[in-house]
């Protein structure tokens, strides 16, 4: 299971939500993980209200 906190910690260069979405797409394509858990809320100023839906779509 891929955790959002692990993605954020492993990619300290990410500075906004859109960059996080792009990184998550790359990580999910290069990983054999089948499940994704959002264990933290991203702490960026541009996080949209539908952030969970956006990240889930980026993973799958």
PDB file of C-alpha atoms in Angstrom:
ATOM      1  CA  UNK A   1       0.000   0.000   0.000  1.00  0.00           C
ATOM      2  CA  UNK A   2       1.350   3.378  -1.012  1.00  0.00           C
ATOM      3  CA  UNK A   3       0.906   6.108   1.590  1.00  0.00           C
ATOM      4  CA  UNK A   4       0.602   9.761   0.659  1.00  0.00           C
ATOM      5  CA  UNK A   5       2.899  10.701   3.533  1.00  0.00           C
ATOM      6  CA  UNK A   6       5.645   8.499   2.046  1.00  0.00           C
ATOM      7  CA  UNK A   7       5.300  10.217  -1.335  1.00  0.00           C
ATOM      8  CA  UNK A   8       5.505  13.663   0.269  1.00  0.00           C
ATOM      9  CA  UNK A   9       8.521  12.758   2.435  1.00  0.00           C
ATOM     10  CA  UNK A  10      10.361  11.133  -0.477  1.00  0.00           C
ATOM     11  CA  UNK A  11       9.829  14.196  -2.698  1.00  0.00           C
ATOM     12  CA  UNK A  12      10.778  17.317  -0.713  1.00  0.00           C
ATOM     13  CA  UNK A  13      11.173  19.296  -3.955  1.00  0.00           C
ATOM     14  CA  UNK A  14       7.373  19.345  -4.381  1.00  0.00           C
ATOM     15  CA  UNK A  15       6.153  22.835  -3.510  1.00  0.00           C
ATOM     16  CA  UNK A  16       2.508  22.849  -4.616  1.00  0.00           C
ATOM     17  CA  UNK A  17      -0.474  20.594  -5.135  1.00  0.00           C
ATOM     18  CA  UNK A  18      -0.192  20.339  -8.924  1.00  0.00           C
ATOM     19  CA  UNK A  19       3.420  19.184  -8.597  1.00  0.00           C
ATOM     20  CA  UNK A  20       2.274  16.575  -6.065  1.00  0.00           C
ATOM     21  CA  UNK A  21      -0.307  15.267  -8.543  1.00  0.00           C
ATOM     22  CA  UNK A  22       2.396  14.942 -11.215  1.00  0.00           C
ATOM     23  CA  UNK A  23       4.774  13.145  -8.839  1.00  0.00           C
ATOM     24  CA  UNK A  24       2.031  10.781  -7.700  1.00  0.00           C
ATOM     25  CA  UNK A  25       1.295   9.854 -11.330  1.00  0.00           C
ATOM     26  CA  UNK A  26       4.973   9.035 -11.876  1.00  0.00           C
ATOM     27  CA  UNK A  27       5.260   7.061  -8.645  1.00  0.00           C
ATOM     28  CA  UNK A  28       2.123   5.023  -9.350  1.00  0.00           C
ATOM     29  CA  UNK A  29       3.285   4.097 -12.862  1.00  0.00           C
ATOM     30  CA  UNK A  30       6.676   2.978 -11.593  1.00  0.00           C
ATOM     31  CA  UNK A  31       5.313   1.053  -8.645  1.00  0.00           C
ATOM     32  CA  UNK A  32       3.562  -2.276  -8.285  1.00  0.00           C
ATOM     33  CA  UNK A  33       1.385  -0.926  -5.466  1.00  0.00           C
ATOM     34  CA  UNK A  34      -2.308  -1.607  -5.988  1.00  0.00           C
ATOM     35  CA  UNK A  35      -3.690   0.496  -3.160  1.00  0.00           C
ATOM     36  CA  UNK A  36      -3.273   4.123  -2.176  1.00  0.00           C
ATOM     37  CA  UNK A  37      -4.058   5.610   1.216  1.00  0.00           C
ATOM     38  CA  UNK A  38      -4.302   9.309   1.987  1.00  0.00           C
ATOM     39  CA  UNK A  39      -3.065   9.258   5.570  1.00  0.00           C
ATOM     40  CA  UNK A  40      -2.336  13.007   5.660  1.00  0.00           C
ATOM     41  CA  UNK A  41      -3.753  16.118   4.027  1.00  0.00           C
ATOM     42  CA  UNK A  42      -1.171  17.896   1.846  1.00  0.00           C
ATOM     43  CA  UNK A  43       0.030  21.106   3.476  1.00  0.00           C
ATOM     44  CA  UNK A  44       0.185  23.360   0.417  1.00  0.00           C
ATOM     45  CA  UNK A  45      -1.592  26.685   0.009  1.00  0.00           C
ATOM     46  CA  UNK A  46      -3.252  25.632  -3.253  1.00  0.00           C
ATOM     47  CA  UNK A  47      -4.921  22.390  -2.077  1.00  0.00           C
ATOM     48  CA  UNK A  48      -8.414  22.277  -3.647  1.00  0.00           C
ATOM     49  CA  UNK A  49     -11.554  21.150  -1.836  1.00  0.00           C
ATOM     50  CA  UNK A  50     -11.641  17.960  -3.923  1.00  0.00           C
ATOM     51  CA  UNK A  51      -8.005  17.060  -3.204  1.00  0.00           C
ATOM     52  CA  UNK A  52      -8.813  13.457  -2.294  1.00  0.00           C
ATOM     53  CA  UNK A  53     -10.585  12.833  -5.601  1.00  0.00           C
ATOM     54  CA  UNK A  54      -7.758  14.458  -7.553  1.00  0.00           C
ATOM     55  CA  UNK A  55      -5.068  12.352  -5.857  1.00  0.00           C
ATOM     56  CA  UNK A  56      -7.045   9.146  -6.207  1.00  0.00           C
ATOM     57  CA  UNK A  57      -7.513   9.813  -9.929  1.00  0.00           C
ATOM     58  CA  UNK A  58      -3.787  10.504 -10.296  1.00  0.00           C
ATOM     59  CA  UNK A  59      -2.912   7.202  -8.615  1.00  0.00           C
ATOM     60  CA  UNK A  60      -5.277   5.032 -10.647  1.00  0.00           C
TER      61      UNK A  60
END
